[in-house]
JSON list of C-alpha atoms in Angstrom, two decimals:
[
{"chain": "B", "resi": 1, "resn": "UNK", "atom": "CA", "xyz": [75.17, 30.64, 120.34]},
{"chain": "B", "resi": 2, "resn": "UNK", "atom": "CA", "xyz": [73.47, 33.67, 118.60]},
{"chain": "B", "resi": 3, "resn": "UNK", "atom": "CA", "xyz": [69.88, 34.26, 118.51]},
{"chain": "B", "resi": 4, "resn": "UNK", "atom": "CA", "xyz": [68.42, 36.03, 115.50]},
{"chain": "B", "resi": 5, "resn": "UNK", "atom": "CA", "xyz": [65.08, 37.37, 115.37]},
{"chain": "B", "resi": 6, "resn": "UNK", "atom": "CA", "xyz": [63.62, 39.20, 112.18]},
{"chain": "B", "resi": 7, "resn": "UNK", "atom": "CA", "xyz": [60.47, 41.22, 112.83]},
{"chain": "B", "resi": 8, "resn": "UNK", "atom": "CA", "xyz": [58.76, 43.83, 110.78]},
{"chain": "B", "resi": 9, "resn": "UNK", "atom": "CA", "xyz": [55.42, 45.36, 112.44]},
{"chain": "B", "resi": 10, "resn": "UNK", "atom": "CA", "xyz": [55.11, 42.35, 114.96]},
{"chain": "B", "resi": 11, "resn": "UNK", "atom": "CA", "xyz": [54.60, 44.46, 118.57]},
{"chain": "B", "resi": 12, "resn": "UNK", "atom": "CA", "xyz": [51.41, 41.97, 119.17]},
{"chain": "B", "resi": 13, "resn": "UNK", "atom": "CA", "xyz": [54.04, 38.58, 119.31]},
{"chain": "B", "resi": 14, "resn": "UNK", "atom": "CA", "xyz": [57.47, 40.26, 119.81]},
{"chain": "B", "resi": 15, "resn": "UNK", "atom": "CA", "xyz": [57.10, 40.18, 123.29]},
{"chain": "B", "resi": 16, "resn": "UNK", "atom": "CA", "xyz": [56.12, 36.91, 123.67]},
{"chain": "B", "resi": 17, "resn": "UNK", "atom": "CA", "xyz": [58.55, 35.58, 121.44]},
{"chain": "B", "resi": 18, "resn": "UNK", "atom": "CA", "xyz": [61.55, 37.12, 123.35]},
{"chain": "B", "resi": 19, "resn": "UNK", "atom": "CA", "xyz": [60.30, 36.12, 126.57]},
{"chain": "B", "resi": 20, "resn": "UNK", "atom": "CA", "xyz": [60.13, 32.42, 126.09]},
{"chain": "B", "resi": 21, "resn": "UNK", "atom": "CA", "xyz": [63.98, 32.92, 124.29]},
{"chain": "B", "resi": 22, "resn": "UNK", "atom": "CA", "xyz": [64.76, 34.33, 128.08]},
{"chain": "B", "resi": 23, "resn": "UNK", "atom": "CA", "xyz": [63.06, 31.01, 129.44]},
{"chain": "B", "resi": 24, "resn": "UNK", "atom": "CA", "xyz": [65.53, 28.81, 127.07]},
{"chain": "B", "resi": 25, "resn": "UNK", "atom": "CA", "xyz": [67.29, 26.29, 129.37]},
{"chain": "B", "resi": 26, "resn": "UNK", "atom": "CA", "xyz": [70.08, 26.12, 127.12]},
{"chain": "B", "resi": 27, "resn": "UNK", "atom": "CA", "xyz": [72.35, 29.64, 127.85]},
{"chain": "B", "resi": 28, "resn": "UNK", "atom": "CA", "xyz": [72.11, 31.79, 124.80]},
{"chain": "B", "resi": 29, "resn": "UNK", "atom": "CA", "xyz": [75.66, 34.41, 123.85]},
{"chain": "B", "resi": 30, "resn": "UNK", "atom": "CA", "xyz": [73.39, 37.00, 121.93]},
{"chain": "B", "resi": 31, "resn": "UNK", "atom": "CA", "xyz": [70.31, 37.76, 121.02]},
{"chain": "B", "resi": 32, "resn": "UNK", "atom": "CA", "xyz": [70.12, 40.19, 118.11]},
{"chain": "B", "resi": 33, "resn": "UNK", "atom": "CA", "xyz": [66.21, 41.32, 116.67]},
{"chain": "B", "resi": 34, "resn": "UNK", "atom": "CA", "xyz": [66.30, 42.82, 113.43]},
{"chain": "B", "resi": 35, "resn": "UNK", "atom": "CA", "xyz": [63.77, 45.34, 113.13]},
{"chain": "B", "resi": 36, "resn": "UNK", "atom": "CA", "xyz": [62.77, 45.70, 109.21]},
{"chain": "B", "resi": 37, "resn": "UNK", "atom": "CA", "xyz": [61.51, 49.71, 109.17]},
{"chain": "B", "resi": 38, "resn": "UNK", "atom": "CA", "xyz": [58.52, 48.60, 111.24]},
{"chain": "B", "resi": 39, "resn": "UNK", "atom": "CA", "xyz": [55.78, 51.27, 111.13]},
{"chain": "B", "resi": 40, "resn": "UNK", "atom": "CA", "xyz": [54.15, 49.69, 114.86]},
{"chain": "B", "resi": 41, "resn": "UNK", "atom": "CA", "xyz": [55.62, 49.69, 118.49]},
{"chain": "B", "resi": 42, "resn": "UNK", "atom": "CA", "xyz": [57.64, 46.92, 117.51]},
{"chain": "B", "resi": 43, "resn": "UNK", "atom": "CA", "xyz": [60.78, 49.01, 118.69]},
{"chain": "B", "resi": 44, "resn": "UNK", "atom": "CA", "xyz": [59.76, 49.63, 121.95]},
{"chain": "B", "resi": 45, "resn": "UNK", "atom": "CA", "xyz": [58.70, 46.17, 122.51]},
{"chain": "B", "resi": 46, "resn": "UNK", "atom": "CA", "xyz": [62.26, 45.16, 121.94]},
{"chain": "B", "resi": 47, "resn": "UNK", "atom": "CA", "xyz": [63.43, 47.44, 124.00]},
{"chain": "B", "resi": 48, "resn": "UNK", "atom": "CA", "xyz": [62.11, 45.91, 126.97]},
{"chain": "B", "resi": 49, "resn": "UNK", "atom": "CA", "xyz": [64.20, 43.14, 126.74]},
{"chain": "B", "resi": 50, "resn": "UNK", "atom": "CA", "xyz": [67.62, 42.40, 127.31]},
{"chain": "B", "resi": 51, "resn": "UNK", "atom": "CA", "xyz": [68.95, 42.00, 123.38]},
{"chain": "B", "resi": 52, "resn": "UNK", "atom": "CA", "xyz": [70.68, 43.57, 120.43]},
{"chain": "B", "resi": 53, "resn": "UNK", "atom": "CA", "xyz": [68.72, 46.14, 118.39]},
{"chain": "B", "resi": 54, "resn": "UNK", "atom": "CA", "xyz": [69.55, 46.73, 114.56]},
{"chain": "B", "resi": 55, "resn": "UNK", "atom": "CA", "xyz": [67.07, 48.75, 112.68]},
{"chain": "B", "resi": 56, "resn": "UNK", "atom": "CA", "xyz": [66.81, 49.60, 108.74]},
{"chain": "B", "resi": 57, "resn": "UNK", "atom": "CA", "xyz": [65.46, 52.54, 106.89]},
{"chain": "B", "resi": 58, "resn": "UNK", "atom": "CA", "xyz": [63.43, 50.79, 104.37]},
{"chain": "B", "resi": 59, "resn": "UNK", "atom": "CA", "xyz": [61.41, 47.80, 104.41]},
{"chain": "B", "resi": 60, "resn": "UNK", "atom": "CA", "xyz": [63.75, 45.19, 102.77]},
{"chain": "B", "resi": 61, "resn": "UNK", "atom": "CA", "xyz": [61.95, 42.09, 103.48]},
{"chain": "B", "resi": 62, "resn": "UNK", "atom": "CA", "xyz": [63.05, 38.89, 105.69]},
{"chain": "B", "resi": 63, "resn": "UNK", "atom": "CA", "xyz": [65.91, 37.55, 103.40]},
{"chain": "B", "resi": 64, "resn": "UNK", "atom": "CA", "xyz": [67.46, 40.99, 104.01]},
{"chain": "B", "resi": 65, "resn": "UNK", "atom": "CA", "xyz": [66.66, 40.96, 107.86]},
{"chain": "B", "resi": 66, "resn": "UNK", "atom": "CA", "xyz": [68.23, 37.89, 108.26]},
{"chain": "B", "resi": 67, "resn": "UNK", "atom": "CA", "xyz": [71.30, 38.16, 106.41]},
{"chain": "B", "resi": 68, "resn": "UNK", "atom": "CA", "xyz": [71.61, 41.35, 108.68]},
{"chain": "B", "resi": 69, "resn": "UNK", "atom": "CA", "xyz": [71.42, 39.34, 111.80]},
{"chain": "B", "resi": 70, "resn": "UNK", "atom": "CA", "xyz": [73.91, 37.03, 110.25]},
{"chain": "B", "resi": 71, "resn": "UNK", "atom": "CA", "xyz": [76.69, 39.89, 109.90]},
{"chain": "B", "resi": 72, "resn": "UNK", "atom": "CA", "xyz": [76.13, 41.11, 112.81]},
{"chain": "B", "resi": 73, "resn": "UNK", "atom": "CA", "xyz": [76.21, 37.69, 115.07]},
{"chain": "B", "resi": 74, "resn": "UNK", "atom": "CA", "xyz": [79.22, 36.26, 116.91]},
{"chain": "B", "resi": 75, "resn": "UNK", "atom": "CA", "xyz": [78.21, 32.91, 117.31]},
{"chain": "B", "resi": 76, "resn": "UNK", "atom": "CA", "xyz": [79.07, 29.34, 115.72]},
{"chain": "B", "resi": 77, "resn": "UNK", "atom": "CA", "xyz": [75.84, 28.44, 115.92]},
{"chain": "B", "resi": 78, "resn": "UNK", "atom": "CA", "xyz": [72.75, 31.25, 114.76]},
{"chain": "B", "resi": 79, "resn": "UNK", "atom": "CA", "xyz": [69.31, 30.00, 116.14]},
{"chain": "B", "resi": 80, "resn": "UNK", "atom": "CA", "xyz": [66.53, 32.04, 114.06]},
{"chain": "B", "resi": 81, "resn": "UNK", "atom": "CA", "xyz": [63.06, 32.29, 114.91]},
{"chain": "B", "resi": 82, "resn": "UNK", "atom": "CA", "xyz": [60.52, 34.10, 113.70]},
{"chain": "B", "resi": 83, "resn": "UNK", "atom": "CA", "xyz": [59.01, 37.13, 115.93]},
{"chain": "B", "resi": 84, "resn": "UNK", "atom": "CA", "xyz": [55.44, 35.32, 115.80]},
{"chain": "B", "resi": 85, "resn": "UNK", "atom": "CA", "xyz": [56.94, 32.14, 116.92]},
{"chain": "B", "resi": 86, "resn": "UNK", "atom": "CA", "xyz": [58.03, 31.21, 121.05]},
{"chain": "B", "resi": 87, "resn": "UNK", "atom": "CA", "xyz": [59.81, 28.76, 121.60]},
{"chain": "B", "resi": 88, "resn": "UNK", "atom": "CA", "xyz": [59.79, 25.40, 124.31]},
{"chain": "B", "resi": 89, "resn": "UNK", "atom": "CA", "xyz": [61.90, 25.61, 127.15]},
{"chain": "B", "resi": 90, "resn": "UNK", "atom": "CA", "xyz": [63.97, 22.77, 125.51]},
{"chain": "B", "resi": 91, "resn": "UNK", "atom": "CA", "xyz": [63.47, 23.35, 122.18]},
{"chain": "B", "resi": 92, "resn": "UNK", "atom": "CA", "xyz": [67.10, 24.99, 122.06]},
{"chain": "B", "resi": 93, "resn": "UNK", "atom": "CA", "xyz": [68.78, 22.21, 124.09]},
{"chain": "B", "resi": 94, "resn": "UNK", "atom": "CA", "xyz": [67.04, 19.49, 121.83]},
{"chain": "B", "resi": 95, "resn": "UNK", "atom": "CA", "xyz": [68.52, 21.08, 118.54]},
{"chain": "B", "resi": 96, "resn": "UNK", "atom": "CA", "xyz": [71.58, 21.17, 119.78]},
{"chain": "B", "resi": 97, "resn": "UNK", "atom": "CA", "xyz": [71.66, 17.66, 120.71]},
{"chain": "B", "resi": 98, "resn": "UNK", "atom": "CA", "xyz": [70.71, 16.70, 117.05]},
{"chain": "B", "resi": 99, "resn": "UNK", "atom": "CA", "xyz": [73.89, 18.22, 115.92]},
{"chain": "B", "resi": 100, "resn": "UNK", "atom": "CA", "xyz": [75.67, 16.71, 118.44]},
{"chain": "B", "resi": 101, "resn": "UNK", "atom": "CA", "xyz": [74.38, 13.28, 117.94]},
{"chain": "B", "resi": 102, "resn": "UNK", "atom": "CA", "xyz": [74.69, 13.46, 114.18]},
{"chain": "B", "resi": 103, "resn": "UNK", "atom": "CA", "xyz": [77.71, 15.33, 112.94]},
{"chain": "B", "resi": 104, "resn": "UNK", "atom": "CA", "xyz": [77.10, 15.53, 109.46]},
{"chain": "B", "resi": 105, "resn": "UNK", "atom": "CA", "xyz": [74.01, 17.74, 109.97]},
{"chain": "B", "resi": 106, "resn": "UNK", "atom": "CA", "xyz": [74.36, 21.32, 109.63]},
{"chain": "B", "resi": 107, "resn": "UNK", "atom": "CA", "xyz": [70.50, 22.68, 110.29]},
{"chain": "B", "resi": 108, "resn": "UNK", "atom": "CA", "xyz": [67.81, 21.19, 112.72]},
{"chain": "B", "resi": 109, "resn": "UNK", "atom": "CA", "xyz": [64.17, 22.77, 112.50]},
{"chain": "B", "resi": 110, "resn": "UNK", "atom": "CA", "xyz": [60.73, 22.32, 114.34]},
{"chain": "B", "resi": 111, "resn": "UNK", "atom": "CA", "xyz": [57.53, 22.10, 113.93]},
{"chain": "B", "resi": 112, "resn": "UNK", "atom": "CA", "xyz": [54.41, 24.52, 115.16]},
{"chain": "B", "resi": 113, "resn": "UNK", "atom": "CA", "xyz": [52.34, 23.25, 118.40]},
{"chain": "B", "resi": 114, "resn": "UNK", "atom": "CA", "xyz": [49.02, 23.11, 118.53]},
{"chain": "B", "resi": 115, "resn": "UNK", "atom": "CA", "xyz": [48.53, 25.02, 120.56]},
{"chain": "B", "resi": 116, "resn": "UNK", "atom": "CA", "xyz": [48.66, 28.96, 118.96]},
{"chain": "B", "resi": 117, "resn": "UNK", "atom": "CA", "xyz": [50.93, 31.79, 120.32]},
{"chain": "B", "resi": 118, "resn": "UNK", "atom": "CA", "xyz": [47.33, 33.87, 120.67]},
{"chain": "B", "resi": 119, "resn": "UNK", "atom": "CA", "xyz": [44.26, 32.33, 120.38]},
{"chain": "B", "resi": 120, "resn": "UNK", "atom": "CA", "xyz": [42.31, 34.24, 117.05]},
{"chain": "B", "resi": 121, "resn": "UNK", "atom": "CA", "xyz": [39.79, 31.88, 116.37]},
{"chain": "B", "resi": 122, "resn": "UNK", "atom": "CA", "xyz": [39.03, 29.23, 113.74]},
{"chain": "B", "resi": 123, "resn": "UNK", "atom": "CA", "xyz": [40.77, 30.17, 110.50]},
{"chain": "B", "resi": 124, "resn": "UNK", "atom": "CA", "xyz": [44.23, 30.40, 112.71]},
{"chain": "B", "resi": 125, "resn": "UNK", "atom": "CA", "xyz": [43.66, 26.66, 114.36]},
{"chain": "B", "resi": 126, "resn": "UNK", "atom": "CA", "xyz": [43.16, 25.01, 111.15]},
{"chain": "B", "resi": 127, "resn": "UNK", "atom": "CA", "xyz": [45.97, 26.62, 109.78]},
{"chain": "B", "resi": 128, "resn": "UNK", "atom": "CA", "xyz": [47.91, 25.40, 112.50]},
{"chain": "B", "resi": 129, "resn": "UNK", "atom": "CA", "xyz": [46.46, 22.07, 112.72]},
{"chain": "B", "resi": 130, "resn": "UNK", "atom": "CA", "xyz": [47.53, 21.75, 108.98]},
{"chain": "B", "resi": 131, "resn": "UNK", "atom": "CA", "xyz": [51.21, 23.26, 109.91]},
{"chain": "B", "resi": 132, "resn": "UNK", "atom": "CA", "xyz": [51.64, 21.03, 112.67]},
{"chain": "B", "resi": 133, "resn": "UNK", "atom": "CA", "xyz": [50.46, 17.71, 111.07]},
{"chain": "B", "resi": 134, "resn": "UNK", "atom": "CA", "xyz": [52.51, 18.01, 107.27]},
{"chain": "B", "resi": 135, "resn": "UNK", "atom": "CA", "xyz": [55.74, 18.72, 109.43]},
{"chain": "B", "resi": 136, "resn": "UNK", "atom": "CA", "xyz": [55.23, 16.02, 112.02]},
{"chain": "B", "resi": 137, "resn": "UNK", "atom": "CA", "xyz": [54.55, 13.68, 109.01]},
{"chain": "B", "resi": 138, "resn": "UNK", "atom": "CA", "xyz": [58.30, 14.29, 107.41]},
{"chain": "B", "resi": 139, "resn": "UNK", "atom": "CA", "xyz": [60.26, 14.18, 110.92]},
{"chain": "B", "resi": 140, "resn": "UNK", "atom": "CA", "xyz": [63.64, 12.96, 110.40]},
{"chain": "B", "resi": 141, "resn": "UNK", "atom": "CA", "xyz": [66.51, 13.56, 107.16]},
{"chain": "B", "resi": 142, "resn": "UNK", "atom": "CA", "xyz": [64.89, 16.21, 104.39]},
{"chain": "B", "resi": 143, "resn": "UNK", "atom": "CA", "xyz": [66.31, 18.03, 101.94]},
{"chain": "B", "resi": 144, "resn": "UNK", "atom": "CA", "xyz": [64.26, 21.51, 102.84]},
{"chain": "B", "resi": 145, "resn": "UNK", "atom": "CA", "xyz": [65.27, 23.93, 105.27]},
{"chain": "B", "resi": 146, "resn": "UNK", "atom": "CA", "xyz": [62.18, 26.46, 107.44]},
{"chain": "B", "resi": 147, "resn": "UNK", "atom": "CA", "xyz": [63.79, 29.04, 109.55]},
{"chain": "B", "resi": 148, "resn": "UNK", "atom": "CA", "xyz": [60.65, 29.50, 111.78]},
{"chain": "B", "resi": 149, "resn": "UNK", "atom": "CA", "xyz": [62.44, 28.01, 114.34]},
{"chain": "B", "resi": 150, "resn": "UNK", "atom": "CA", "xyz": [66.33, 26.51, 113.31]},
{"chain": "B", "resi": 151, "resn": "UNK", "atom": "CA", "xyz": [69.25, 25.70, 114.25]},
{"chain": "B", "resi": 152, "resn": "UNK", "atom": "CA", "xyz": [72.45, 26.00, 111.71]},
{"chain": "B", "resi": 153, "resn": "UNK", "atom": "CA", "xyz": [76.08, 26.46, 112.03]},
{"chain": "B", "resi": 154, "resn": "UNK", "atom": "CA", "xyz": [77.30, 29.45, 110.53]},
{"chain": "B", "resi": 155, "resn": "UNK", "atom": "CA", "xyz": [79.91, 27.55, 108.46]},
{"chain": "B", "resi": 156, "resn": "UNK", "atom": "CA", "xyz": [76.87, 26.71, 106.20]},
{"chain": "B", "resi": 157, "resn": "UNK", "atom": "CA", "xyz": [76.63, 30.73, 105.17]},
{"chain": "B", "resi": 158, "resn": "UNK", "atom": "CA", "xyz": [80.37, 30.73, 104.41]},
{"chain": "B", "resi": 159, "resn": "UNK", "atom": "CA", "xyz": [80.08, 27.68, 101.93]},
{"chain": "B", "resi": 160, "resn": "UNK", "atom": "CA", "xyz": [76.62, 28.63, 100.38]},
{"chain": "B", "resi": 161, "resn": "UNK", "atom": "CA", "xyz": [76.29, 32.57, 100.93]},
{"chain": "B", "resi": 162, "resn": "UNK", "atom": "CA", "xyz": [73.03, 34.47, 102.65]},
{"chain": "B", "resi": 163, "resn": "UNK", "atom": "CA", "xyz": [69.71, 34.30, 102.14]},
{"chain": "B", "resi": 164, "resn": "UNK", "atom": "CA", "xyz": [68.53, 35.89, 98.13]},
{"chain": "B", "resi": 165, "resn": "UNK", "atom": "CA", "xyz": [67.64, 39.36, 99.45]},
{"chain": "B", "resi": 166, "resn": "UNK", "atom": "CA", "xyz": [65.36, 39.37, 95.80]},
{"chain": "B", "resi": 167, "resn": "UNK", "atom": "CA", "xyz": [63.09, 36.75, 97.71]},
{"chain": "B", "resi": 168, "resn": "UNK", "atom": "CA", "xyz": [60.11, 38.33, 99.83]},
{"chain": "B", "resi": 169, "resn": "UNK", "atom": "CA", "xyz": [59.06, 34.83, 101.02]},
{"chain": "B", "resi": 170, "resn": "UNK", "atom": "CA", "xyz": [59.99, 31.71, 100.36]},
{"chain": "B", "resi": 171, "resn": "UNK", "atom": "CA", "xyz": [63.96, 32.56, 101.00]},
{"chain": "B", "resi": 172, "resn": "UNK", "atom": "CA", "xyz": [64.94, 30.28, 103.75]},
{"chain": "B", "resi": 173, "resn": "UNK", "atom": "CA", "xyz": [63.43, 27.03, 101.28]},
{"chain": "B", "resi": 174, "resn": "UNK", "atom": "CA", "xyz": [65.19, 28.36, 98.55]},
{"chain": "B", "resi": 175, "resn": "UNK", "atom": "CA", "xyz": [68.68, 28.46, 100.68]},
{"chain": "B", "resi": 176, "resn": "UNK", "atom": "CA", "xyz": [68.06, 24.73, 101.60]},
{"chain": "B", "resi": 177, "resn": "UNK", "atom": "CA", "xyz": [67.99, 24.37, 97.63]},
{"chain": "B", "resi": 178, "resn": "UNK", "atom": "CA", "xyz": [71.47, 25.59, 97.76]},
{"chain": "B", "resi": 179, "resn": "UNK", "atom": "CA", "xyz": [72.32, 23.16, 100.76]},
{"chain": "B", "resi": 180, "resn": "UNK", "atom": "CA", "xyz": [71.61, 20.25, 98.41]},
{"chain": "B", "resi": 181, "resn": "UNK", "atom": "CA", "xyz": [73.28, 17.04, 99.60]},
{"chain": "B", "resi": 182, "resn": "UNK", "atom": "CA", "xyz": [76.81, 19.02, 101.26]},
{"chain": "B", "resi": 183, "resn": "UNK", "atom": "CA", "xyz": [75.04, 19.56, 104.51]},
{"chain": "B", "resi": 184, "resn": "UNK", "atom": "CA", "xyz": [72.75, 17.00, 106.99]},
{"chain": "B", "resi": 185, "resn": "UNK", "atom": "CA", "xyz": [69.09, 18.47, 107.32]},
{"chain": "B", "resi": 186, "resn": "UNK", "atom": "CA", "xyz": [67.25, 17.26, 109.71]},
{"chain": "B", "resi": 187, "resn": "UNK", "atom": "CA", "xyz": [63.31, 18.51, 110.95]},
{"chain": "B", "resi": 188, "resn": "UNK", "atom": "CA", "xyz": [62.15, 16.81, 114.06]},
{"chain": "B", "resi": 189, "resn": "UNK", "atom": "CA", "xyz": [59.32, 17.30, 116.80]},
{"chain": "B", "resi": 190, "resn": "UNK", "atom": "CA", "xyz": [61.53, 17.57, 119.41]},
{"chain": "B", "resi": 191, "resn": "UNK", "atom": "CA", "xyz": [62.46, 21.62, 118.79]},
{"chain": "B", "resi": 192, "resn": "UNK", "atom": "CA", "xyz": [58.83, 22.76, 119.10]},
{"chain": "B", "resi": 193, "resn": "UNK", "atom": "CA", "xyz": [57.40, 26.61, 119.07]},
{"chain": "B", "resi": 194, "resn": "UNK", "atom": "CA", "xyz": [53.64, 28.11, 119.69]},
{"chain": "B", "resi": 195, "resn": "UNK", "atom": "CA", "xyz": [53.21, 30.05, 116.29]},
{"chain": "B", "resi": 196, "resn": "UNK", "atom": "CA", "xyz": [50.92, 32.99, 115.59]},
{"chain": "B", "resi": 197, "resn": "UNK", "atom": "CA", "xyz": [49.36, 31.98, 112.55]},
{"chain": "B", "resi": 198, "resn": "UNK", "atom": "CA", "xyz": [46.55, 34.50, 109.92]},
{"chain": "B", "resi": 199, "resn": "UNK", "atom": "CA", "xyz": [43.06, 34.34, 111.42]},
{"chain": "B", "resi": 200, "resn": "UNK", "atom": "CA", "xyz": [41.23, 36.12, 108.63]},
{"chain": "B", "resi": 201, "resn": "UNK", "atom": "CA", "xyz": [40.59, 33.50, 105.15]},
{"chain": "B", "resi": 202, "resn": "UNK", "atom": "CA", "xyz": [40.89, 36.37, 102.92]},
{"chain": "B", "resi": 203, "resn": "UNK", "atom": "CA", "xyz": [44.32, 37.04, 104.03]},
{"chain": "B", "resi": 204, "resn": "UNK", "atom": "CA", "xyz": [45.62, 33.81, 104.65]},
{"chain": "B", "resi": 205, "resn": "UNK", "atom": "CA", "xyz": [44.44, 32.75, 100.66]},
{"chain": "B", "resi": 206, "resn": "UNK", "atom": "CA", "xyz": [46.47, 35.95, 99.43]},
{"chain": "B", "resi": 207, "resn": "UNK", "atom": "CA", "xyz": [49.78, 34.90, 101.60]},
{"chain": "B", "resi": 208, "resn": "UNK", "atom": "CA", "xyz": [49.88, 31.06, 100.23]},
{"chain": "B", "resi": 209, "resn": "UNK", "atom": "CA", "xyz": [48.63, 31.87, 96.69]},
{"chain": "B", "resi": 210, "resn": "UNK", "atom": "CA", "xyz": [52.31, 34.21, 96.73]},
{"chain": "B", "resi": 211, "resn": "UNK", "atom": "CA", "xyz": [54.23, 31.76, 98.71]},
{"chain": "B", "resi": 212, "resn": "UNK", "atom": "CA", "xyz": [52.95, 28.64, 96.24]},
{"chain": "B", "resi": 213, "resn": "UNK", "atom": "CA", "xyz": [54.26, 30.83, 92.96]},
{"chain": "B", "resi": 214, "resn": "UNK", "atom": "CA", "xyz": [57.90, 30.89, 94.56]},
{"chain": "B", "resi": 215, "resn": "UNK", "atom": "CA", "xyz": [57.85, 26.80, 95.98]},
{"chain": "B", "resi": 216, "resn": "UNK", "atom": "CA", "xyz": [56.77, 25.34, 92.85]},
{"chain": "B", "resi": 217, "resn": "UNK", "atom": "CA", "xyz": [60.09, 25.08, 91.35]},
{"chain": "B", "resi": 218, "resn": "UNK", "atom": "CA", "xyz": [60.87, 23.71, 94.59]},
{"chain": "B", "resi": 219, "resn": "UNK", "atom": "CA", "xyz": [58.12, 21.39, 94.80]},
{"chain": "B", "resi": 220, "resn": "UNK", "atom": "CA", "xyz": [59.62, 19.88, 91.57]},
{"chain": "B", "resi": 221, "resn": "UNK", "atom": "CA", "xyz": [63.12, 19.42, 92.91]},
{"chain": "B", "resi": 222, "resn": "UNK", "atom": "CA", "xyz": [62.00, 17.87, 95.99]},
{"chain": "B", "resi": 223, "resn": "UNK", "atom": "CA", "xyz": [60.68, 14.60, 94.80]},
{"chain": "B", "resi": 224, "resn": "UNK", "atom": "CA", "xyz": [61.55, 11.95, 96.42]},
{"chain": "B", "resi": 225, "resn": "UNK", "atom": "CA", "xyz": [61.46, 10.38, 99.81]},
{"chain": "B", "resi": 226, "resn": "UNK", "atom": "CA", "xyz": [63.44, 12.98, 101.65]},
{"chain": "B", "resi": 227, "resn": "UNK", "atom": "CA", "xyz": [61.61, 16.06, 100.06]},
{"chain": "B", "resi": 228, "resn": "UNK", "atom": "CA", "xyz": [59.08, 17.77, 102.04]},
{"chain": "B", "resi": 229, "resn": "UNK", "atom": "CA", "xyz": [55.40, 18.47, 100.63]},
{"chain": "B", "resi": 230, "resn": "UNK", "atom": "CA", "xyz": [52.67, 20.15, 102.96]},
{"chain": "B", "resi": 231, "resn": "UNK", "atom": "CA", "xyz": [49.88, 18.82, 100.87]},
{"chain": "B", "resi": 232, "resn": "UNK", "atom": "CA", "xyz": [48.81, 15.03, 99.34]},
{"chain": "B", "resi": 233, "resn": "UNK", "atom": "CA", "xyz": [47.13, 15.06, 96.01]},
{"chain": "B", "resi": 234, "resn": "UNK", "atom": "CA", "xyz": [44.37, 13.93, 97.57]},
{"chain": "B", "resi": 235, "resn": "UNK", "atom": "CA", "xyz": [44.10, 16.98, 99.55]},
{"chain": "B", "resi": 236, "resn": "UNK", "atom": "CA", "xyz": [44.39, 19.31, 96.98]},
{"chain": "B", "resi": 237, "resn": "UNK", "atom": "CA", "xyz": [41.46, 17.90, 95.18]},
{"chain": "B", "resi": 238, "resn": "UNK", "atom": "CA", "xyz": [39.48, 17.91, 98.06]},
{"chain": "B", "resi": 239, "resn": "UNK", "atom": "CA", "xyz": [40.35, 21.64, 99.09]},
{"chain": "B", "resi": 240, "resn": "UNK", "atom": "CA", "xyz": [39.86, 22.72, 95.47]}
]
């Protein structure tokens, strides 16, 4: 059991994030954080803790962070989670149990608690009111895969390759695409992680408008009952 953490410039949540991975009831082989040329303490934050340090030159982005971790891990089974995310005590334990129970699936995923990693105020608990709420709505089989917090056996690399390094966001749903219908998906609210979400509007609109160019091809190949969609149409009229 590896765990892979990507991080660029996230000192603030680092340490929080690889504190609750300690607190994971389930025993852990590795846990490998993949700094992406941070310009912040995020080094030193990792090097307070008991875990595998790989560092780039350049900023390469998350697809490229991960795929690093993936090389480098020993493990059957990588568990990623994002350095703004920290995870349940059980959260670990309860993924594993989905693969257990159901052998055809390849990749379990969470959802975000309610409850933030740091408390910043209004903007971040709507946005994770609305993060919580679309994923606890599409619990069970899906066809889309978020690495904020998942579980996946490595085979699944070997079969479909890494992550698209060309991707700056958007990378881990694109590698579900890939999955298609060879490999069980499953999301449920049983693997649960406090998430550090934007607290300022201006750059919270900036992030989705970028992320929404990249998952509307996506969007369009994931109709259907086991496709996952953050946002009714009813919704979007209303925001707009």
């Amino acid at each position: 059991m590896s765990v892979i953490v990507p991080t660029h410039n996230s000192a603030k949540t680092l340490g929080a994030c690889l504190a609750a991975v300690h607190r994971l009831r389930h025993p852990v082989t590795e846990v490998i954080v993949v700094d992406d040329a941070s310009t912040d303490d995020t080094r030193a934050v990792a090097r307070r803790f008991p875990c595998r340090l790989l560092v780039t030159d350049r900023n390469a982005g998350p697809a490229a962070a991960r795929n690093r971790g993936i090389r480098a891990a020993t493990g059957d089974l990588l568990f990623f989670l994002d350095s703004d995310c920290a995870p349940e005590p059980d959260a670990l334990g309860n993924a594993l149990a989905v693969l257990r129970e159901q052998p055809d699936v390849a990749c379990v995923h969470g959802i975000y608690a309610l409850e933030p990693l740091f408390d910043d105020g209004p903007v971040e608990a709507y946005r994770l009111t609305h993060g919580h709420h679309w994923r606890l709505r599409h619990v069970g089989r899906v066809r889309t895969t978020l690495f904020a917090i998942c579980l996946i056996r490595r085979e699944v690399f070997d079969t479909v390759g890494l992550f698209d390094e060309k991707l700056r966001a958007s990378e881990d749903v694109e590698i579900g695409d890939r999955m298609g219908d060879r490999y069980g998906i499953v999301l449920t609210d049983t693997v649960v992680c406090r998430h550090d979400d934007d607290s300022r509007l201006g750059s919270l609109l900036a992030k989705q408008f970028r992320r929404s160019q990249m998952l509307i091809p996506v969007a369009l190949a994931e109709r259907g009952p086991a496709g996952i969609r953050a946002n009714s149409a009813a919704g979007l009229l209303t925001a707009a």
